[in-house]
Amino acid sequence: MALREVIHASGGIATGKDASGQSVMASMSTIPAVGWTVIVMLPTAEAFGPISRALVRTGALLVVGALFAAVLAYWLARRMTGPIQRLEYGTEQIGAGNFEHRIAITSVDELGRLAARFNAMAGELAISQERQERIRRLKRFLSPQIAELVDRTGDDNILDGQRVTVSVIFCDLRGFTAFSAASSPDAVMDVLGSYFEALGRVVTAHRATLISFTGDGLMAILNAPVRVTDPALAAARLAIDMQAAVQSLLVSWRGKGHQIGFGVGAAMGAATVGRIGYEQRYDYTAIGPVVNLAARLCASAADGQILVDVSLADSLGGRVTIASLGSRPLKGLKDDVPVFSVSDGVPREPR
């Protein structure tokens, strides 16, 4: 009677302990026809066993799933961070100028494609750097335009030794030795700096090949290594523009008390031209009697004069104002040499 009341009070199911102290669950059901009440008792462990086992299995699956997810996340993170770190290191190498650095491609996904593009970029930068270095070396003795032309065509044979007809131009300052002996180093370098800056612009504008600076002198040639249509007229234009550029500087120099002049000599003839030097340093030069003749004409020129030889004068024809100065002895030459003076009035090439 007491058990039935407890079950009824608990809503139809009650828990407790049986006579042996085992935890049990009890439920009852009334049979009105006979006035019976049937009470059923079941050990709690037996009643909840399937649920407990299901919970354990579910918990185990959750733990295994969580561990698998963690391992997968770690693998994916390493798979992504590894290439990213290699890319970061690669950018540092490129920034440091190491254009030969390449990234190992270990996948075909987006990061692998990014690494491939990075390697392609590094290769292009290496080629660009090599090209810029090549142009820089060429610009030591060629005008920038010619240096870029040689690089663009990829034809180094144009700089190989050959014998061609060239116009050779020498120029230097008159009275520079006395000026440099009496002036401070700063004053001397100031004059030379503005002087060669002015001449350099003229040589570049005329696309001449700069051979050398020698003290206060400069040597340039036309028609090598790149051919010009009319070497004689090109030389006359260059010489006249050289005189005009330096004569404008002389006004300010003389205002400072510097007694300096400027002369130009030019000659045309066959010469051997090409690269000379060694692996770390090459220069382009011209060798032959025409070079010596142009240098001697320059030495003989007075301030403001442009002296040329008979070959260049004849090639100019009547296109330039030329005056014959007769024959004169030139240092280092056995016979007297016909000398001509070029005046302004040369036809200008449109620019």
Coordinates of C-alpha atoms in Angstrom, one line a residue:
M1 CA 0.0 0.0 0.0
A2 CA 2.8 2.4 0.9
L3 CA 4.7 1.6 -2.4
R4 CA 1.5 2.2 -4.4
E5 CA 1.1 5.6 -2.8
V6 CA 4.7 6.5 -3.4
I7 CA 4.4 5.5 -7.1
H8 CA 1.1 7.4 -7.4
A9 CA 2.7 10.5 -5.8
S10 CA 5.7 10.4 -8.1
G11 CA 3.5 10.5 -11.2
G12 CA 3.5 6.8 -12.1
I13 CA 7.3 6.1 -11.7
A14 CA 9.3 6.0 -8.5
T15 CA 12.9 5.2 -7.8
G16 CA 14.4 3.7 -4.7
K17 CA 16.2 0.7 -3.3
D18 CA 15.0 -2.8 -3.0
A19 CA 15.6 -5.1 0.0
S20 CA 19.1 -5.9 -1.2
G21 CA 20.0 -2.2 -1.5
Q22 CA 20.0 -2.2 -5.3
S23 CA 18.7 0.9 -7.0
V24 CA 15.4 0.1 -8.8
M25 CA 12.6 1.8 -10.6
A26 CA 9.0 1.0 -10.0
S27 CA 5.8 1.6 -11.9
M28 CA 2.2 0.4 -11.4
S29 CA -0.9 -0.2 -13.4
T30 CA -4.4 -0.9 -12.1
I31 CA -6.7 -3.6 -13.5
P32 CA -10.2 -2.4 -12.6
A33 CA -12.1 -5.6 -13.6
V34 CA -10.5 -7.6 -10.9
G35 CA -9.4 -4.8 -8.6
W36 CA -5.7 -5.6 -9.0
T37 CA -2.8 -3.3 -9.0
V38 CA 0.3 -4.6 -10.9
I39 CA 3.6 -3.2 -9.7
V40 CA 6.7 -3.7 -11.9
M41 CA 10.2 -3.1 -10.6
L42 CA 13.4 -2.9 -12.7
P43 CA 17.0 -2.3 -11.7
T44 CA 17.9 1.3 -12.6
A45 CA 21.1 0.2 -14.3
E46 CA 19.1 -2.1 -16.6
A47 CA 16.6 0.6 -17.4
F48 CA 19.1 3.3 -18.2
G49 CA 21.9 1.1 -19.6
P50 CA 21.1 1.6 -23.3
I51 CA 20.9 5.4 -22.8
S52 CA 24.2 5.5 -20.9
R53 CA 25.9 3.4 -23.6
A54 CA 24.4 5.7 -26.3
L55 CA 25.7 8.7 -24.4
V56 CA 29.2 7.2 -24.1
R57 CA 29.3 6.4 -27.8
T58 CA 28.1 9.9 -28.7
G59 CA 30.6 11.5 -26.4
A60 CA 33.4 9.3 -27.8
L61 CA 32.4 10.3 -31.3
L62 CA 32.3 13.9 -30.4
V63 CA 35.8 13.7 -28.9
V64 CA 37.2 11.8 -31.9
G65 CA 35.5 14.4 -34.2
A66 CA 37.0 17.3 -32.3
L67 CA 40.5 15.7 -32.4
F68 CA 40.1 15.1 -36.1
A69 CA 39.0 18.6 -36.7
A70 CA 41.9 20.0 -34.7
V71 CA 44.4 17.9 -36.6
L72 CA 42.8 18.9 -39.9
A73 CA 42.8 22.5 -38.9
Y74 CA 46.5 22.3 -37.9
W75 CA 47.4 20.6 -41.2
L76 CA 45.5 23.2 -43.2
A77 CA 47.1 26.0 -41.2
R78 CA 50.6 24.5 -41.8
R79 CA 49.8 24.0 -45.4
M80 CA 48.9 27.6 -45.8
T81 CA 51.4 29.3 -43.5
G82 CA 54.4 27.4 -45.0
P83 CA 54.0 28.8 -48.5
I84 CA 53.1 32.2 -47.1
Q85 CA 56.3 32.2 -45.0
R86 CA 58.2 31.2 -48.1
L87 CA 56.6 34.0 -50.1
E88 CA 57.5 36.4 -47.3
Y89 CA 61.1 35.3 -47.3
G90 CA 61.2 35.5 -51.1
T91 CA 60.0 39.1 -51.0
E92 CA 62.7 39.9 -48.5
Q93 CA 65.3 38.3 -50.9
I94 CA 64.0 40.2 -53.9
G95 CA 64.0 43.4 -51.8
A96 CA 67.7 42.8 -51.0
G97 CA 68.5 42.5 -54.7
N98 CA 68.8 38.7 -54.9
F99 CA 66.8 38.2 -58.1
E100 CA 68.0 34.6 -58.4
H101 CA 65.9 33.5 -55.5
R102 CA 63.1 31.1 -56.4
I103 CA 60.3 29.5 -54.3
A104 CA 59.8 25.8 -54.3
I105 CA 56.3 25.0 -55.7
T106 CA 54.8 22.2 -53.7
S107 CA 51.1 22.4 -54.7
V108 CA 48.8 23.3 -57.6
D109 CA 46.3 25.4 -55.7
E110 CA 46.1 29.2 -55.4
L111 CA 49.3 29.4 -53.3
G112 CA 51.2 27.2 -55.8
R113 CA 50.0 29.5 -58.6
L114 CA 51.1 32.5 -56.6
A115 CA 54.5 31.0 -56.1
A116 CA 54.8 30.3 -59.8
R117 CA 53.9 33.9 -60.6
F118 CA 56.4 35.1 -58.0
N119 CA 59.2 33.0 -59.6
A120 CA 58.2 34.5 -63.0
M121 CA 58.4 38.0 -61.6
A122 CA 61.8 37.3 -60.1
G123 CA 63.0 36.0 -63.4
E124 CA 61.8 39.2 -65.2
L125 CA 63.4 41.3 -62.5
A126 CA 66.7 39.5 -63.0
I127 CA 66.5 40.0 -66.8
S128 CA 65.6 43.7 -66.3
Q129 CA 68.5 44.2 -63.8
E130 CA 70.9 42.5 -66.3
R131 CA 69.6 44.7 -69.1
Q132 CA 70.0 47.8 -67.0
E133 CA 73.6 46.8 -66.0
R134 CA 74.4 46.1 -69.6
I135 CA 73.1 49.5 -70.7
R136 CA 75.0 51.2 -67.9
R137 CA 78.2 49.6 -69.1
L138 CA 77.5 50.6 -72.7
K139 CA 76.7 54.1 -71.6
R140 CA 80.3 54.5 -70.5
F141 CA 81.4 55.0 -74.1
L142 CA 78.1 55.2 -76.1
S143 CA 75.4 57.8 -76.0
P144 CA 72.3 56.6 -74.1
Q145 CA 70.3 56.3 -77.4
I146 CA 73.0 54.1 -79.0
A147 CA 73.5 52.0 -75.8
E148 CA 69.8 51.3 -75.7
L149 CA 69.8 50.5 -79.4
V150 CA 72.6 48.0 -79.0
D151 CA 70.8 46.4 -76.0
R152 CA 67.5 46.3 -77.8
T153 CA 69.0 44.5 -80.9
G154 CA 71.1 42.3 -78.7
D155 CA 73.9 42.6 -81.3
D156 CA 77.2 42.9 -79.5
N157 CA 79.0 42.3 -82.7
I158 CA 78.5 45.9 -83.5
L159 CA 81.2 46.7 -80.9
D160 CA 83.7 44.2 -82.4
G161 CA 86.9 45.5 -84.1
Q162 CA 86.4 46.7 -87.7
R163 CA 87.9 49.3 -90.0
V164 CA 85.5 52.1 -91.0
T165 CA 85.5 55.7 -92.1
V166 CA 84.9 57.9 -89.1
S167 CA 84.8 61.6 -88.2
V168 CA 87.0 62.2 -85.1
I169 CA 86.5 65.3 -82.9
F170 CA 88.9 66.5 -80.3
C171 CA 88.4 69.5 -78.1
D172 CA 90.1 71.1 -75.1
L173 CA 90.5 74.4 -73.3
R174 CA 93.1 77.0 -74.1
G175 CA 95.1 78.3 -71.1
F176 CA 93.8 75.6 -68.8
T177 CA 97.2 74.6 -67.5
A178 CA 98.1 78.1 -66.3
F179 CA 94.6 78.5 -64.9
S180 CA 94.7 75.2 -62.9
A181 CA 98.2 76.1 -61.6
A182 CA 97.0 79.4 -60.2
S183 CA 93.5 78.4 -59.0
S184 CA 92.1 76.5 -56.0
P185 CA 91.1 72.9 -56.5
D186 CA 87.4 73.9 -56.0
A187 CA 87.6 76.5 -58.7
V188 CA 89.3 74.0 -61.1
M189 CA 86.7 71.3 -60.5
D190 CA 83.9 73.9 -60.8
V191 CA 85.1 74.9 -64.2
L192 CA 85.6 71.3 -65.3
G193 CA 82.2 70.2 -64.0
S194 CA 80.2 72.8 -65.9
Y195 CA 82.5 72.4 -68.9
F196 CA 82.0 68.6 -69.3
E197 CA 78.3 68.9 -68.4
A198 CA 77.8 71.2 -71.3
L199 CA 79.8 69.1 -73.7
G200 CA 78.2 65.9 -72.6
R201 CA 74.7 67.3 -73.4
V202 CA 75.9 68.2 -76.9
V203 CA 77.6 64.9 -77.6
T204 CA 74.5 63.1 -76.4
A205 CA 72.2 65.2 -78.5
H206 CA 74.2 64.5 -81.7
R207 CA 74.3 60.8 -80.9
A208 CA 78.1 60.7 -81.1
T209 CA 80.2 58.1 -79.5
L210 CA 82.2 59.4 -76.5
I211 CA 85.6 57.9 -76.5
S212 CA 87.4 59.5 -73.6
F213 CA 87.9 62.5 -71.2
T214 CA 91.5 63.5 -70.9
G215 CA 92.2 66.2 -68.4
D216 CA 90.4 69.2 -70.0
G217 CA 90.0 67.4 -73.3
L218 CA 87.4 65.2 -74.9
M219 CA 87.4 62.8 -77.8
A220 CA 84.3 61.7 -79.7
I221 CA 83.7 59.9 -83.0
L222 CA 80.8 59.7 -85.5
N223 CA 79.9 56.7 -87.7
A224 CA 81.0 54.0 -85.3
P225 CA 79.7 51.8 -83.9
V226 CA 76.4 53.1 -85.3
R227 CA 76.5 54.4 -88.8
V228 CA 75.4 57.9 -89.6
T229 CA 74.2 59.1 -93.0
D230 CA 76.8 61.9 -93.4
P231 CA 79.7 61.7 -91.0
A232 CA 81.3 64.9 -92.3
L233 CA 78.2 67.1 -91.9
A234 CA 77.4 65.4 -88.5
A235 CA 81.0 66.3 -87.3
A236 CA 80.6 69.9 -88.4
R237 CA 77.2 70.2 -86.6
L238 CA 78.7 68.7 -83.5
A239 CA 81.8 70.9 -83.5
I240 CA 79.8 74.1 -84.0
D241 CA 77.4 73.2 -81.2
M242 CA 80.4 72.4 -79.0
Q243 CA 81.9 75.8 -79.6
A244 CA 78.5 77.5 -79.0
A245 CA 78.0 75.6 -75.7
V246 CA 81.5 76.4 -74.3
Q247 CA 81.7 79.9 -75.5
S248 CA 78.6 80.8 -73.4
L249 CA 80.5 79.4 -70.4
L250 CA 83.6 81.4 -71.2
V251 CA 81.7 84.6 -70.6
S252 CA 81.0 83.8 -66.9
W253 CA 84.5 82.3 -66.4
R254 CA 86.2 85.4 -67.7
G255 CA 83.9 87.5 -65.5
K256 CA 85.6 85.7 -62.6
G257 CA 89.1 86.4 -64.0
H258 CA 89.7 83.0 -65.6
Q259 CA 91.6 83.5 -68.9
I260 CA 90.4 80.4 -70.7
G261 CA 89.7 79.6 -74.3
F262 CA 88.3 76.6 -76.3
G263 CA 89.4 75.0 -79.5
V264 CA 88.1 72.1 -81.6
G265 CA 89.8 69.9 -84.2
A266 CA 88.2 67.3 -86.5
A267 CA 89.4 64.9 -89.2
M268 CA 87.8 62.2 -91.3
G269 CA 89.3 59.0 -92.5
A270 CA 89.7 55.3 -92.0
A271 CA 90.3 54.0 -88.5
T272 CA 90.2 50.7 -86.6
V273 CA 87.4 50.9 -84.1
G274 CA 86.2 48.4 -81.4
R275 CA 86.3 47.4 -77.8
I276 CA 89.5 47.3 -75.8
G277 CA 90.2 46.4 -72.2
Y278 CA 89.6 43.4 -70.0
E279 CA 86.6 41.5 -68.6
Q280 CA 85.8 43.9 -65.8
R281 CA 86.3 47.1 -67.9
Y282 CA 85.9 47.6 -71.6
D283 CA 86.2 50.9 -73.5
Y284 CA 85.3 51.7 -77.1
T285 CA 88.1 53.4 -79.1
A286 CA 89.4 54.4 -82.5
I287 CA 92.9 53.9 -83.7
G288 CA 94.7 55.2 -86.7
P289 CA 96.4 58.3 -88.3
V290 CA 93.1 60.1 -88.5
V291 CA 92.9 60.1 -84.7
N292 CA 96.3 61.6 -84.3
L293 CA 95.5 64.2 -87.0
A294 CA 92.3 65.4 -85.3
A295 CA 94.3 65.7 -82.0
R296 CA 97.0 67.8 -83.7
L297 CA 94.4 70.0 -85.3
C298 CA 92.8 70.6 -81.9
A299 CA 96.1 71.5 -80.4
S300 CA 96.6 74.0 -83.2
A301 CA 93.2 75.6 -83.0
A302 CA 92.9 79.0 -81.3
D303 CA 90.1 80.0 -79.0
G304 CA 86.8 79.9 -80.9
Q305 CA 88.3 78.0 -83.8
I306 CA 87.2 74.7 -85.4
L307 CA 90.0 73.3 -87.6
V308 CA 89.4 70.4 -90.0
D309 CA 91.5 68.4 -92.4
V310 CA 91.2 68.3 -96.2
S311 CA 89.2 65.1 -96.2
L312 CA 86.5 66.4 -94.0
A313 CA 86.5 69.8 -95.8
D314 CA 86.1 68.2 -99.2
S315 CA 83.3 65.9 -97.9
L316 CA 81.4 69.0 -96.7
G317 CA 81.5 70.6 -100.1
G318 CA 79.7 73.9 -100.1
R319 CA 77.2 73.0 -97.3
V320 CA 79.3 74.7 -94.6
T321 CA 81.3 77.9 -94.5
I322 CA 84.9 76.9 -94.8
A323 CA 88.0 79.0 -95.1
S324 CA 91.4 77.5 -96.1
L325 CA 94.2 78.4 -93.8
G326 CA 96.9 77.0 -96.1
S327 CA 99.3 74.3 -95.0
R328 CA 101.0 74.3 -91.7
P329 CA 103.3 72.1 -89.7
L330 CA 101.6 70.0 -87.0
K331 CA 103.5 68.4 -84.1
G332 CA 104.3 64.8 -84.7
L333 CA 103.6 64.9 -88.5
K334 CA 106.4 64.8 -91.0
D335 CA 104.9 67.1 -93.7
D336 CA 102.8 70.3 -93.6
V337 CA 99.1 69.6 -93.5
P338 CA 96.4 71.6 -95.3
V339 CA 94.2 73.1 -92.7
F340 CA 90.6 74.5 -93.0
S341 CA 88.5 76.6 -90.6
V342 CA 84.8 75.9 -90.2
S343 CA 82.5 78.8 -89.4
D344 CA 78.9 78.8 -88.1
G345 CA 76.2 78.7 -90.8
V346 CA 76.0 74.9 -91.1
P347 CA 72.5 73.7 -91.9
R348 CA 70.8 72.3 -88.7
E349 CA 69.1 68.9 -88.5
P350 CA 65.5 69.2 -87.3
R351 CA 65.1 67.9 -83.7

